[in-house]
Amino acid sequence: TSSRYKNERYLGDGWYQFKDEFKLNPGDVLKCSIENPPQYMNVMIIRAASP
């Protein structure tokens, strides 16, 4: 096992579905926040400027 920080987590299951559902593009920024207690992660999508 690798050493990890106590609160370190990784995105995995469902990520590709999320990306496709919200049509994420290169340059889009995801701003994530976690409620207390940490049951859910909130994600705000900031779209990249269109050319």
PDB file of C-alpha atoms in Angstrom:
ATOM      1  CA  THR A   1       0.000   0.000   0.000  1.00  0.00           C
ATOM      2  CA  SER A   2       1.104   3.550  -0.596  1.00  0.00           C
ATOM      3  CA  SER A   3       1.355   6.130   2.143  1.00  0.00           C
ATOM      4  CA  ARG A   4      -1.478   8.637   1.867  1.00  0.00           C
ATOM      5  CA  TYR A   5      -2.633  11.594   3.869  1.00  0.00           C
ATOM      6  CA  LYS A   6      -5.431  10.807   6.308  1.00  0.00           C
ATOM      7  CA  ASN A   7      -8.001  12.855   4.356  1.00  0.00           C
ATOM      8  CA  GLU A   8      -6.661  12.174   0.854  1.00  0.00           C
ATOM      9  CA  ARG A   9      -9.200  10.793  -1.623  1.00  0.00           C
ATOM     10  CA  TYR A  10      -9.288  10.096  -5.337  1.00  0.00           C
ATOM     11  CA  LEU A  11     -11.935  10.516  -7.993  1.00  0.00           C
ATOM     12  CA  GLY A  12     -12.736   7.200  -9.587  1.00  0.00           C
ATOM     13  CA  ASP A  13     -16.084   5.516 -10.030  1.00  0.00           C
ATOM     14  CA  GLY A  14     -18.473   7.681 -11.984  1.00  0.00           C
ATOM     15  CA  TRP A  15     -15.885  10.210 -13.178  1.00  0.00           C
ATOM     16  CA  TYR A  16     -16.228   9.391 -16.891  1.00  0.00           C
ATOM     17  CA  GLN A  17     -20.023   9.470 -16.624  1.00  0.00           C
ATOM     18  CA  PHE A  18     -19.803  12.884 -14.882  1.00  0.00           C
ATOM     19  CA  LYS A  19     -17.439  14.200 -17.588  1.00  0.00           C
ATOM     20  CA  ASP A  20     -19.736  13.047 -20.379  1.00  0.00           C
ATOM     21  CA  GLU A  21     -22.977  14.138 -18.680  1.00  0.00           C
ATOM     22  CA  PHE A  22     -21.735  17.691 -18.112  1.00  0.00           C
ATOM     23  CA  LYS A  23     -19.832  17.841 -21.424  1.00  0.00           C
ATOM     24  CA  LEU A  24     -16.542  18.930 -19.872  1.00  0.00           C
ATOM     25  CA  ASN A  25     -13.974  20.363 -22.271  1.00  0.00           C
ATOM     26  CA  PRO A  26     -10.259  21.158 -22.036  1.00  0.00           C
ATOM     27  CA  GLY A  27      -9.873  24.442 -20.173  1.00  0.00           C
ATOM     28  CA  ASP A  28     -13.001  24.004 -18.031  1.00  0.00           C
ATOM     29  CA  VAL A  29     -12.268  24.442 -14.325  1.00  0.00           C
ATOM     30  CA  LEU A  30     -13.873  22.407 -11.550  1.00  0.00           C
ATOM     31  CA  LYS A  31     -14.189  24.098  -8.161  1.00  0.00           C
ATOM     32  CA  CYS A  32     -14.829  21.462  -5.509  1.00  0.00           C
ATOM     33  CA  SER A  33     -16.022  21.879  -1.943  1.00  0.00           C
ATOM     34  CA  ILE A  34     -16.868  19.368   0.750  1.00  0.00           C
ATOM     35  CA  GLU A  35     -19.526  19.851   3.390  1.00  0.00           C
ATOM     36  CA  ASN A  36     -18.943  19.161   7.063  1.00  0.00           C
ATOM     37  CA  PRO A  37     -19.462  16.295   7.829  1.00  0.00           C
ATOM     38  CA  PRO A  38     -17.949  15.186   4.517  1.00  0.00           C
ATOM     39  CA  GLN A  39     -20.699  13.096   2.939  1.00  0.00           C
ATOM     40  CA  TYR A  40     -20.857  14.801  -0.462  1.00  0.00           C
ATOM     41  CA  MET A  41     -18.571  16.780  -2.728  1.00  0.00           C
ATOM     42  CA  ASN A  42     -20.071  19.827  -4.451  1.00  0.00           C
ATOM     43  CA  VAL A  43     -18.661  20.735  -7.859  1.00  0.00           C
ATOM     44  CA  MET A  44     -19.005  24.087  -9.641  1.00  0.00           C
ATOM     45  CA  ILE A  45     -18.089  24.014 -13.335  1.00  0.00           C
ATOM     46  CA  ILE A  46     -16.457  27.163 -14.702  1.00  0.00           C
ATOM     47  CA  ARG A  47     -16.515  26.909 -18.477  1.00  0.00           C
ATOM     48  CA  ALA A  48     -13.496  27.890 -20.553  1.00  0.00           C
ATOM     49  CA  ALA A  49     -13.947  30.935 -22.769  1.00  0.00           C
ATOM     50  CA  SER A  50     -15.145  29.949 -26.240  1.00  0.00           C
ATOM     51  CA  PRO A  51     -12.766  30.842 -29.092  1.00  0.00           C
TER      52      PRO A  51
END
